[in-house]
């Protein structure tokens, strides 16, 4: 089975902001593959390089060395973005719009015909459980509801690959549970989901495989069950041991 996401010896450097600070390495020799139908968790402490990796995949950042591929095409080449849905960690929407109006705007960006757009809007609003609030202004939504609007816009084009950057960031337990349920439904539909998260309990529940990154280097990857068995604990305990901070007894 061919990988949907393939990262080959990727290196990304940034020029330091301070005078004379030189370049900083954000990613160093990253290799990764994600296969169709997988829910893949991308883990690491703050500053590990997770968002940088996603920005390379989306064409926002160019690597200093190595390459990244989506659907077998180098991300530096023209890619059918129609097949990709993206939710950034920090979202901003015109909050005077309703969820329905926002989704219609994104449907026009993807040039969906009116009938298809209507069908997709109804479908994704049901999926994210916002159908009763579809005509309310987004400014009246809770944080969890706004995050679910973000998921809805990432799904409006019915993508084959979803790239989600911290989809449960800042949510309360109920909000995290709803996002987890949505990811599980997407998995049942055969979608490929690649997402970063600090909520390791959520990751352990929904992911098939994970990769653990620290200071731009890949330290471990594999099936969740294999890593928890190898490190004799749950995913959070395994994560702490892998990055060099063993959990307290």
PDB file of C-alpha atoms in Angstrom:
ATOM      1  CA  UNK A   1       0.000   0.000   0.000  1.00  0.00           C
ATOM      2  CA  UNK A   2       1.420   3.368  -1.028  1.00  0.00           C
ATOM      3  CA  UNK A   3       1.800   6.025   1.650  1.00  0.00           C
ATOM      4  CA  UNK A   4      -0.500   9.062   1.459  1.00  0.00           C
ATOM      5  CA  UNK A   5       2.039  11.094   3.441  1.00  0.00           C
ATOM      6  CA  UNK A   6       5.733  10.409   2.970  1.00  0.00           C
ATOM      7  CA  UNK A   7       8.530  12.441   4.544  1.00  0.00           C
ATOM      8  CA  UNK A   8      12.057  11.640   3.460  1.00  0.00           C
ATOM      9  CA  UNK A   9      15.068  12.878   5.453  1.00  0.00           C
ATOM     10  CA  UNK A  10      13.476  16.278   5.970  1.00  0.00           C
ATOM     11  CA  UNK A  11      15.517  19.165   7.317  1.00  0.00           C
ATOM     12  CA  UNK A  12      14.143  22.636   8.021  1.00  0.00           C
ATOM     13  CA  UNK A  13      16.208  25.584   9.187  1.00  0.00           C
ATOM     14  CA  UNK A  14      15.188  29.032  10.387  1.00  0.00           C
ATOM     15  CA  UNK A  15      17.268  32.131  10.571  1.00  0.00           C
ATOM     16  CA  UNK A  16      17.390  33.339  14.164  1.00  0.00           C
ATOM     17  CA  UNK A  17      15.636  36.635  14.880  1.00  0.00           C
ATOM     18  CA  UNK A  18      18.440  38.013  17.003  1.00  0.00           C
ATOM     19  CA  UNK A  19      21.484  39.512  15.317  1.00  0.00           C
ATOM     20  CA  UNK A  20      24.324  36.990  15.104  1.00  0.00           C
ATOM     21  CA  UNK A  21      22.202  34.072  16.306  1.00  0.00           C
ATOM     22  CA  UNK A  22      22.720  32.117  13.053  1.00  0.00           C
ATOM     23  CA  UNK A  23      20.326  29.428  11.878  1.00  0.00           C
ATOM     24  CA  UNK A  24      18.189  27.168  14.026  1.00  0.00           C
ATOM     25  CA  UNK A  25      17.289  23.621  13.023  1.00  0.00           C
ATOM     26  CA  UNK A  26      13.563  22.941  13.367  1.00  0.00           C
ATOM     27  CA  UNK A  27      13.616  19.473  11.782  1.00  0.00           C
ATOM     28  CA  UNK A  28      16.634  17.222  11.402  1.00  0.00           C
ATOM     29  CA  UNK A  29      16.458  14.116   9.211  1.00  0.00           C
ATOM     30  CA  UNK A  30      12.751  13.362   9.699  1.00  0.00           C
ATOM     31  CA  UNK A  31      11.433  10.207   8.026  1.00  0.00           C
ATOM     32  CA  UNK A  32       7.760   9.289   8.224  1.00  0.00           C
ATOM     33  CA  UNK A  33       5.021   7.485   6.331  1.00  0.00           C
ATOM     34  CA  UNK A  34       1.255   7.585   6.842  1.00  0.00           C
ATOM     35  CA  UNK A  35      -0.974   5.099   5.028  1.00  0.00           C
ATOM     36  CA  UNK A  36      -4.553   5.302   3.719  1.00  0.00           C
ATOM     37  CA  UNK A  37      -7.207   4.890   6.396  1.00  0.00           C
ATOM     38  CA  UNK A  38      -4.850   5.486   9.319  1.00  0.00           C
ATOM     39  CA  UNK A  39      -5.376   7.834  12.219  1.00  0.00           C
ATOM     40  CA  UNK A  40      -1.805   8.927  12.900  1.00  0.00           C
ATOM     41  CA  UNK A  41      -0.811  10.886  16.000  1.00  0.00           C
ATOM     42  CA  UNK A  42       2.117  13.286  15.761  1.00  0.00           C
ATOM     43  CA  UNK A  43       3.437  13.940  19.256  1.00  0.00           C
ATOM     44  CA  UNK A  44       6.105  16.020  20.901  1.00  0.00           C
ATOM     45  CA  UNK A  45       6.698  18.783  23.437  1.00  0.00           C
ATOM     46  CA  UNK A  46       6.298  22.430  22.472  1.00  0.00           C
ATOM     47  CA  UNK A  47       8.904  23.426  19.887  1.00  0.00           C
ATOM     48  CA  UNK A  48       9.509  19.851  18.755  1.00  0.00           C
ATOM     49  CA  UNK A  49       8.767  20.663  15.096  1.00  0.00           C
ATOM     50  CA  UNK A  50       5.217  19.354  14.711  1.00  0.00           C
ATOM     51  CA  UNK A  51       3.669  22.501  13.249  1.00  0.00           C
ATOM     52  CA  UNK A  52       6.737  23.041  11.062  1.00  0.00           C
ATOM     53  CA  UNK A  53       6.238  19.560   9.601  1.00  0.00           C
ATOM     54  CA  UNK A  54       2.609  20.331   8.805  1.00  0.00           C
ATOM     55  CA  UNK A  55       3.596  23.644   7.243  1.00  0.00           C
ATOM     56  CA  UNK A  56       6.001  21.793   4.944  1.00  0.00           C
ATOM     57  CA  UNK A  57       3.255  19.350   3.933  1.00  0.00           C
ATOM     58  CA  UNK A  58       0.929  22.250   3.151  1.00  0.00           C
ATOM     59  CA  UNK A  59       3.538  24.143   1.145  1.00  0.00           C
ATOM     60  CA  UNK A  60       3.863  27.034   3.607  1.00  0.00           C
ATOM     61  CA  UNK A  61       7.520  26.252   4.442  1.00  0.00           C
ATOM     62  CA  UNK A  62      10.234  24.903   2.150  1.00  0.00           C
ATOM     63  CA  UNK A  63      12.801  22.467   3.550  1.00  0.00           C
ATOM     64  CA  UNK A  64      16.540  23.020   3.434  1.00  0.00           C
ATOM     65  CA  UNK A  65      17.026  19.348   2.525  1.00  0.00           C
ATOM     66  CA  UNK A  66      14.973  16.216   2.011  1.00  0.00           C
ATOM     67  CA  UNK A  67      11.477  16.030   0.587  1.00  0.00           C
ATOM     68  CA  UNK A  68       7.837  15.515   1.501  1.00  0.00           C
ATOM     69  CA  UNK A  69       5.141  13.900  -0.604  1.00  0.00           C
ATOM     70  CA  UNK A  70       1.339  13.850  -0.540  1.00  0.00           C
ATOM     71  CA  UNK A  71      -0.432  11.254  -2.672  1.00  0.00           C
ATOM     72  CA  UNK A  72       2.947  10.454  -4.256  1.00  0.00           C
ATOM     73  CA  UNK A  73       3.557  14.043  -5.420  1.00  0.00           C
ATOM     74  CA  UNK A  74       6.325  16.250  -4.035  1.00  0.00           C
ATOM     75  CA  UNK A  75       4.692  19.027  -2.001  1.00  0.00           C
ATOM     76  CA  UNK A  76       6.778  21.571  -3.930  1.00  0.00           C
ATOM     77  CA  UNK A  77       4.869  20.575  -7.075  1.00  0.00           C
ATOM     78  CA  UNK A  78       1.253  21.508  -7.863  1.00  0.00           C
ATOM     79  CA  UNK A  79      -0.985  19.244  -5.776  1.00  0.00           C
ATOM     80  CA  UNK A  80      -4.733  18.685  -5.888  1.00  0.00           C
ATOM     81  CA  UNK A  81      -5.512  20.579  -2.669  1.00  0.00           C
ATOM     82  CA  UNK A  82      -9.092  19.485  -3.173  1.00  0.00           C
ATOM     83  CA  UNK A  83      -8.058  16.201  -1.534  1.00  0.00           C
ATOM     84  CA  UNK A  84      -6.748  17.843   1.666  1.00  0.00           C
ATOM     85  CA  UNK A  85      -8.553  19.316   4.668  1.00  0.00           C
ATOM     86  CA  UNK A  86      -6.638  21.421   7.201  1.00  0.00           C
ATOM     87  CA  UNK A  87      -7.424  22.724  10.670  1.00  0.00           C
ATOM     88  CA  UNK A  88      -4.756  25.048  12.141  1.00  0.00           C
ATOM     89  CA  UNK A  89      -4.181  25.241  15.880  1.00  0.00           C
ATOM     90  CA  UNK A  90      -5.271  28.879  16.003  1.00  0.00           C
ATOM     91  CA  UNK A  91      -8.377  29.544  13.970  1.00  0.00           C
ATOM     92  CA  UNK A  92     -10.071  32.812  13.153  1.00  0.00           C
ATOM     93  CA  UNK A  93     -13.390  33.102  11.411  1.00  0.00           C
ATOM     94  CA  UNK A  94     -15.650  36.061  10.715  1.00  0.00           C
ATOM     95  CA  UNK A  95     -17.719  35.661  13.839  1.00  0.00           C
ATOM     96  CA  UNK A  96     -20.654  37.645  12.495  1.00  0.00           C
ATOM     97  CA  UNK A  97     -21.211  34.748  10.066  1.00  0.00           C
ATOM     98  CA  UNK A  98     -23.225  31.691  10.967  1.00  0.00           C
ATOM     99  CA  UNK A  99     -21.763  28.207  10.603  1.00  0.00           C
ATOM    100  CA  UNK A 100     -23.878  27.688   7.495  1.00  0.00           C
ATOM    101  CA  UNK A 101     -22.647  30.932   5.908  1.00  0.00           C
ATOM    102  CA  UNK A 102     -19.038  30.111   6.729  1.00  0.00           C
ATOM    103  CA  UNK A 103     -19.292  26.658   5.179  1.00  0.00           C
ATOM    104  CA  UNK A 104     -20.960  28.071   2.071  1.00  0.00           C
ATOM    105  CA  UNK A 105     -18.021  30.466   1.721  1.00  0.00           C
ATOM    106  CA  UNK A 106     -15.539  27.567   1.856  1.00  0.00           C
ATOM    107  CA  UNK A 107     -17.666  25.523  -0.536  1.00  0.00           C
ATOM    108  CA  UNK A 108     -17.353  28.361  -3.067  1.00  0.00           C
ATOM    109  CA  UNK A 109     -13.569  28.374  -2.604  1.00  0.00           C
ATOM    110  CA  UNK A 110     -13.580  24.702  -3.611  1.00  0.00           C
ATOM    111  CA  UNK A 111     -15.966  25.471  -6.488  1.00  0.00           C
ATOM    112  CA  UNK A 112     -18.569  22.994  -5.265  1.00  0.00           C
ATOM    113  CA  UNK A 113     -21.811  23.140  -7.264  1.00  0.00           C
ATOM    114  CA  UNK A 114     -24.753  24.563  -5.281  1.00  0.00           C
ATOM    115  CA  UNK A 115     -26.542  21.230  -4.892  1.00  0.00           C
ATOM    116  CA  UNK A 116     -23.342  19.475  -3.789  1.00  0.00           C
ATOM    117  CA  UNK A 117     -22.516  22.325  -1.406  1.00  0.00           C
ATOM    118  CA  UNK A 118     -25.958  22.108   0.214  1.00  0.00           C
ATOM    119  CA  UNK A 119     -25.544  18.362   0.666  1.00  0.00           C
ATOM    120  CA  UNK A 120     -22.041  18.670   2.148  1.00  0.00           C
ATOM    121  CA  UNK A 121     -23.048  21.496   4.502  1.00  0.00           C
ATOM    122  CA  UNK A 122     -25.917  19.412   5.882  1.00  0.00           C
ATOM    123  CA  UNK A 123     -23.662  16.372   6.170  1.00  0.00           C
ATOM    124  CA  UNK A 124     -20.750  17.990   7.996  1.00  0.00           C
ATOM    125  CA  UNK A 125     -22.991  19.969  10.356  1.00  0.00           C
ATOM    126  CA  UNK A 126     -24.639  16.716  11.406  1.00  0.00           C
ATOM    127  CA  UNK A 127     -21.226  15.076  11.809  1.00  0.00           C
ATOM    128  CA  UNK A 128     -19.937  17.824  14.123  1.00  0.00           C
ATOM    129  CA  UNK A 129     -23.307  18.079  15.904  1.00  0.00           C
ATOM    130  CA  UNK A 130     -23.956  21.729  15.059  1.00  0.00           C
ATOM    131  CA  UNK A 131     -27.146  21.288  13.061  1.00  0.00           C
ATOM    132  CA  UNK A 132     -29.344  23.014  15.710  1.00  0.00           C
ATOM    133  CA  UNK A 133     -26.988  26.040  15.800  1.00  0.00           C
ATOM    134  CA  UNK A 134     -26.287  26.301  12.076  1.00  0.00           C
ATOM    135  CA  UNK A 135     -27.871  29.773  11.708  1.00  0.00           C
ATOM    136  CA  UNK A 136     -26.534  31.288  14.911  1.00  0.00           C
ATOM    137  CA  UNK A 137     -23.576  33.719  14.642  1.00  0.00           C
ATOM    138  CA  UNK A 138     -20.267  32.019  15.416  1.00  0.00           C
ATOM    139  CA  UNK A 139     -19.563  34.729  18.015  1.00  0.00           C
ATOM    140  CA  UNK A 140     -22.270  33.112  20.187  1.00  0.00           C
ATOM    141  CA  UNK A 141     -20.542  29.710  20.095  1.00  0.00           C
ATOM    142  CA  UNK A 142     -18.514  28.180  22.896  1.00  0.00           C
ATOM    143  CA  UNK A 143     -14.837  27.353  22.338  1.00  0.00           C
ATOM    144  CA  UNK A 144     -15.744  23.731  21.680  1.00  0.00           C
ATOM    145  CA  UNK A 145     -18.405  24.666  19.153  1.00  0.00           C
ATOM    146  CA  UNK A 146     -15.985  26.993  17.347  1.00  0.00           C
ATOM    147  CA  UNK A 147     -13.465  24.152  17.140  1.00  0.00           C
ATOM    148  CA  UNK A 148     -16.141  21.916  15.649  1.00  0.00           C
ATOM    149  CA  UNK A 149     -16.909  24.626  13.072  1.00  0.00           C
ATOM    150  CA  UNK A 150     -13.205  24.434  12.203  1.00  0.00           C
ATOM    151  CA  UNK A 151     -13.487  20.691  11.707  1.00  0.00           C
ATOM    152  CA  UNK A 152     -16.554  21.222   9.549  1.00  0.00           C
ATOM    153  CA  UNK A 153     -14.705  23.636   7.228  1.00  0.00           C
ATOM    154  CA  UNK A 154     -11.804  21.166   6.981  1.00  0.00           C
ATOM    155  CA  UNK A 155     -14.306  18.533   5.829  1.00  0.00           C
ATOM    156  CA  UNK A 156     -16.452  20.584   3.441  1.00  0.00           C
ATOM    157  CA  UNK A 157     -14.540  19.368   0.367  1.00  0.00           C
ATOM    158  CA  UNK A 158     -14.797  15.702   1.448  1.00  0.00           C
ATOM    159  CA  UNK A 159     -10.985  15.336   1.591  1.00  0.00           C
ATOM    160  CA  UNK A 160      -9.050  12.071   1.520  1.00  0.00           C
ATOM    161  CA  UNK A 161      -6.498  13.434   4.015  1.00  0.00           C
ATOM    162  CA  UNK A 162      -7.147  15.573   7.094  1.00  0.00           C
ATOM    163  CA  UNK A 163      -4.272  17.475   8.695  1.00  0.00           C
ATOM    164  CA  UNK A 164      -5.247  18.722  12.142  1.00  0.00           C
ATOM    165  CA  UNK A 165      -2.951  20.822  14.330  1.00  0.00           C
ATOM    166  CA  UNK A 166      -3.939  20.434  18.003  1.00  0.00           C
ATOM    167  CA  UNK A 167      -7.664  19.880  17.312  1.00  0.00           C
ATOM    168  CA  UNK A 168      -8.520  19.627  21.034  1.00  0.00           C
ATOM    169  CA  UNK A 169      -6.394  22.575  22.198  1.00  0.00           C
ATOM    170  CA  UNK A 170      -8.102  24.537  24.956  1.00  0.00           C
ATOM    171  CA  UNK A 171     -11.211  22.377  25.065  1.00  0.00           C
ATOM    172  CA  UNK A 172     -12.901  21.099  28.205  1.00  0.00           C
ATOM    173  CA  UNK A 173     -13.374  17.320  28.688  1.00  0.00           C
ATOM    174  CA  UNK A 174     -16.748  17.357  26.907  1.00  0.00           C
ATOM    175  CA  UNK A 175     -15.301  19.253  23.943  1.00  0.00           C
ATOM    176  CA  UNK A 176     -12.370  16.843  23.699  1.00  0.00           C
ATOM    177  CA  UNK A 177     -14.741  13.894  23.825  1.00  0.00           C
ATOM    178  CA  UNK A 178     -16.827  15.272  20.962  1.00  0.00           C
ATOM    179  CA  UNK A 179     -13.739  15.898  18.797  1.00  0.00           C
ATOM    180  CA  UNK A 180     -12.491  12.380  19.573  1.00  0.00           C
ATOM    181  CA  UNK A 181     -15.852  10.944  18.533  1.00  0.00           C
ATOM    182  CA  UNK A 182     -15.714  12.888  15.265  1.00  0.00           C
ATOM    183  CA  UNK A 183     -12.220  11.536  14.500  1.00  0.00           C
ATOM    184  CA  UNK A 184     -13.442   8.017  15.227  1.00  0.00           C
ATOM    185  CA  UNK A 185     -16.354   8.500  12.806  1.00  0.00           C
ATOM    186  CA  UNK A 186     -13.948   9.751  10.139  1.00  0.00           C
ATOM    187  CA  UNK A 187     -11.820   6.671  10.705  1.00  0.00           C
ATOM    188  CA  UNK A 188     -14.892   4.484  10.172  1.00  0.00           C
ATOM    189  CA  UNK A 189     -15.472   6.295   6.876  1.00  0.00           C
ATOM    190  CA  UNK A 190     -11.948   5.370   5.771  1.00  0.00           C
ATOM    191  CA  UNK A 191     -10.481   8.883   6.006  1.00  0.00           C
ATOM    192  CA  UNK A 192      -6.783   9.340   6.701  1.00  0.00           C
ATOM    193  CA  UNK A 193      -6.198  11.650   9.671  1.00  0.00           C
ATOM    194  CA  UNK A 194      -2.787  13.101  10.562  1.00  0.00           C
ATOM    195  CA  UNK A 195      -2.926  15.205  13.705  1.00  0.00           C
ATOM    196  CA  UNK A 196      -0.761  16.637  16.431  1.00  0.00           C
ATOM    197  CA  UNK A 197      -1.885  16.738  20.036  1.00  0.00           C
ATOM    198  CA  UNK A 198      -0.773  17.144  23.630  1.00  0.00           C
ATOM    199  CA  UNK A 199      -3.797  15.194  24.860  1.00  0.00           C
ATOM    200  CA  UNK A 200      -2.142  11.799  25.039  1.00  0.00           C
ATOM    201  CA  UNK A 201      -5.183  10.072  26.499  1.00  0.00           C
ATOM    202  CA  UNK A 202      -7.179  11.100  23.422  1.00  0.00           C
ATOM    203  CA  UNK A 203      -4.367   9.986  21.125  1.00  0.00           C
ATOM    204  CA  UNK A 204      -4.156   6.600  22.807  1.00  0.00           C
ATOM    205  CA  UNK A 205      -7.871   6.091  22.269  1.00  0.00           C
ATOM    206  CA  UNK A 206      -8.190   7.013  18.583  1.00  0.00           C
ATOM    207  CA  UNK A 207      -4.794   6.510  16.899  1.00  0.00           C
ATOM    208  CA  UNK A 208      -3.533   3.475  15.015  1.00  0.00           C
ATOM    209  CA  UNK A 209       0.083   4.637  15.070  1.00  0.00           C
ATOM    210  CA  UNK A 210       2.023   7.544  16.511  1.00  0.00           C
ATOM    211  CA  UNK A 211       5.362   9.270  16.021  1.00  0.00           C
ATOM    212  CA  UNK A 212       7.197  11.067  18.829  1.00  0.00           C
ATOM    213  CA  UNK A 213       9.336  14.055  17.963  1.00  0.00           C
ATOM    214  CA  UNK A 214      11.685  16.032  20.183  1.00  0.00           C
ATOM    215  CA  UNK A 215      13.951  18.937  19.200  1.00  0.00           C
ATOM    216  CA  UNK A 216      13.344  18.253  15.527  1.00  0.00           C
ATOM    217  CA  UNK A 217      14.327  14.581  15.648  1.00  0.00           C
ATOM    218  CA  UNK A 218      12.136  11.509  15.427  1.00  0.00           C
ATOM    219  CA  UNK A 219      12.668   9.455  18.586  1.00  0.00           C
ATOM    220  CA  UNK A 220      10.063   6.713  18.175  1.00  0.00           C
ATOM    221  CA  UNK A 221       7.156   5.598  16.043  1.00  0.00           C
ATOM    222  CA  UNK A 222       4.874   2.619  15.900  1.00  0.00           C
ATOM    223  CA  UNK A 223       1.522   1.203  16.901  1.00  0.00           C
ATOM    224  CA  UNK A 224       0.188   2.566  20.177  1.00  0.00           C
ATOM    225  CA  UNK A 225      -0.104  -0.927  21.674  1.00  0.00           C
ATOM    226  CA  UNK A 226       3.489  -1.750  20.742  1.00  0.00           C
ATOM    227  CA  UNK A 227       4.882   1.412  22.348  1.00  0.00           C
ATOM    228  CA  UNK A 228       2.888   1.053  25.553  1.00  0.00           C
ATOM    229  CA  UNK A 229       3.959  -2.587  25.810  1.00  0.00           C
ATOM    230  CA  UNK A 230       7.604  -1.770  25.107  1.00  0.00           C
ATOM    231  CA  UNK A 231       7.729   1.007  27.696  1.00  0.00           C
ATOM    232  CA  UNK A 232       5.462  -0.787  30.186  1.00  0.00           C
ATOM    233  CA  UNK A 233       2.902   1.921  30.781  1.00  0.00           C
ATOM    234  CA  UNK A 234       0.230   4.003  29.124  1.00  0.00           C
ATOM    235  CA  UNK A 235       1.030   6.332  26.232  1.00  0.00           C
ATOM    236  CA  UNK A 236       1.778   9.297  28.486  1.00  0.00           C
ATOM    237  CA  UNK A 237       4.302   7.268  30.484  1.00  0.00           C
ATOM    238  CA  UNK A 238       5.881   5.917  27.295  1.00  0.00           C
ATOM    239  CA  UNK A 239       6.060   9.450  25.857  1.00  0.00           C
ATOM    240  CA  UNK A 240       7.846  10.812  28.933  1.00  0.00           C
ATOM    241  CA  UNK A 241      10.386   7.997  28.895  1.00  0.00           C
ATOM    242  CA  UNK A 242      11.058   8.413  25.179  1.00  0.00           C
ATOM    243  CA  UNK A 243      11.742  12.158  25.420  1.00  0.00           C
ATOM    244  CA  UNK A 244      13.973  11.622  28.447  1.00  0.00           C
ATOM    245  CA  UNK A 245      11.682  12.597  31.331  1.00  0.00           C
ATOM    246  CA  UNK A 246      10.744   9.356  33.109  1.00  0.00           C
ATOM    247  CA  UNK A 247       7.448   9.661  34.984  1.00  0.00           C
ATOM    248  CA  UNK A 248       7.622   9.754  38.770  1.00  0.00           C
ATOM    249  CA  UNK A 249       6.730   6.510  40.565  1.00  0.00           C
TER     250      UNK A 249
END
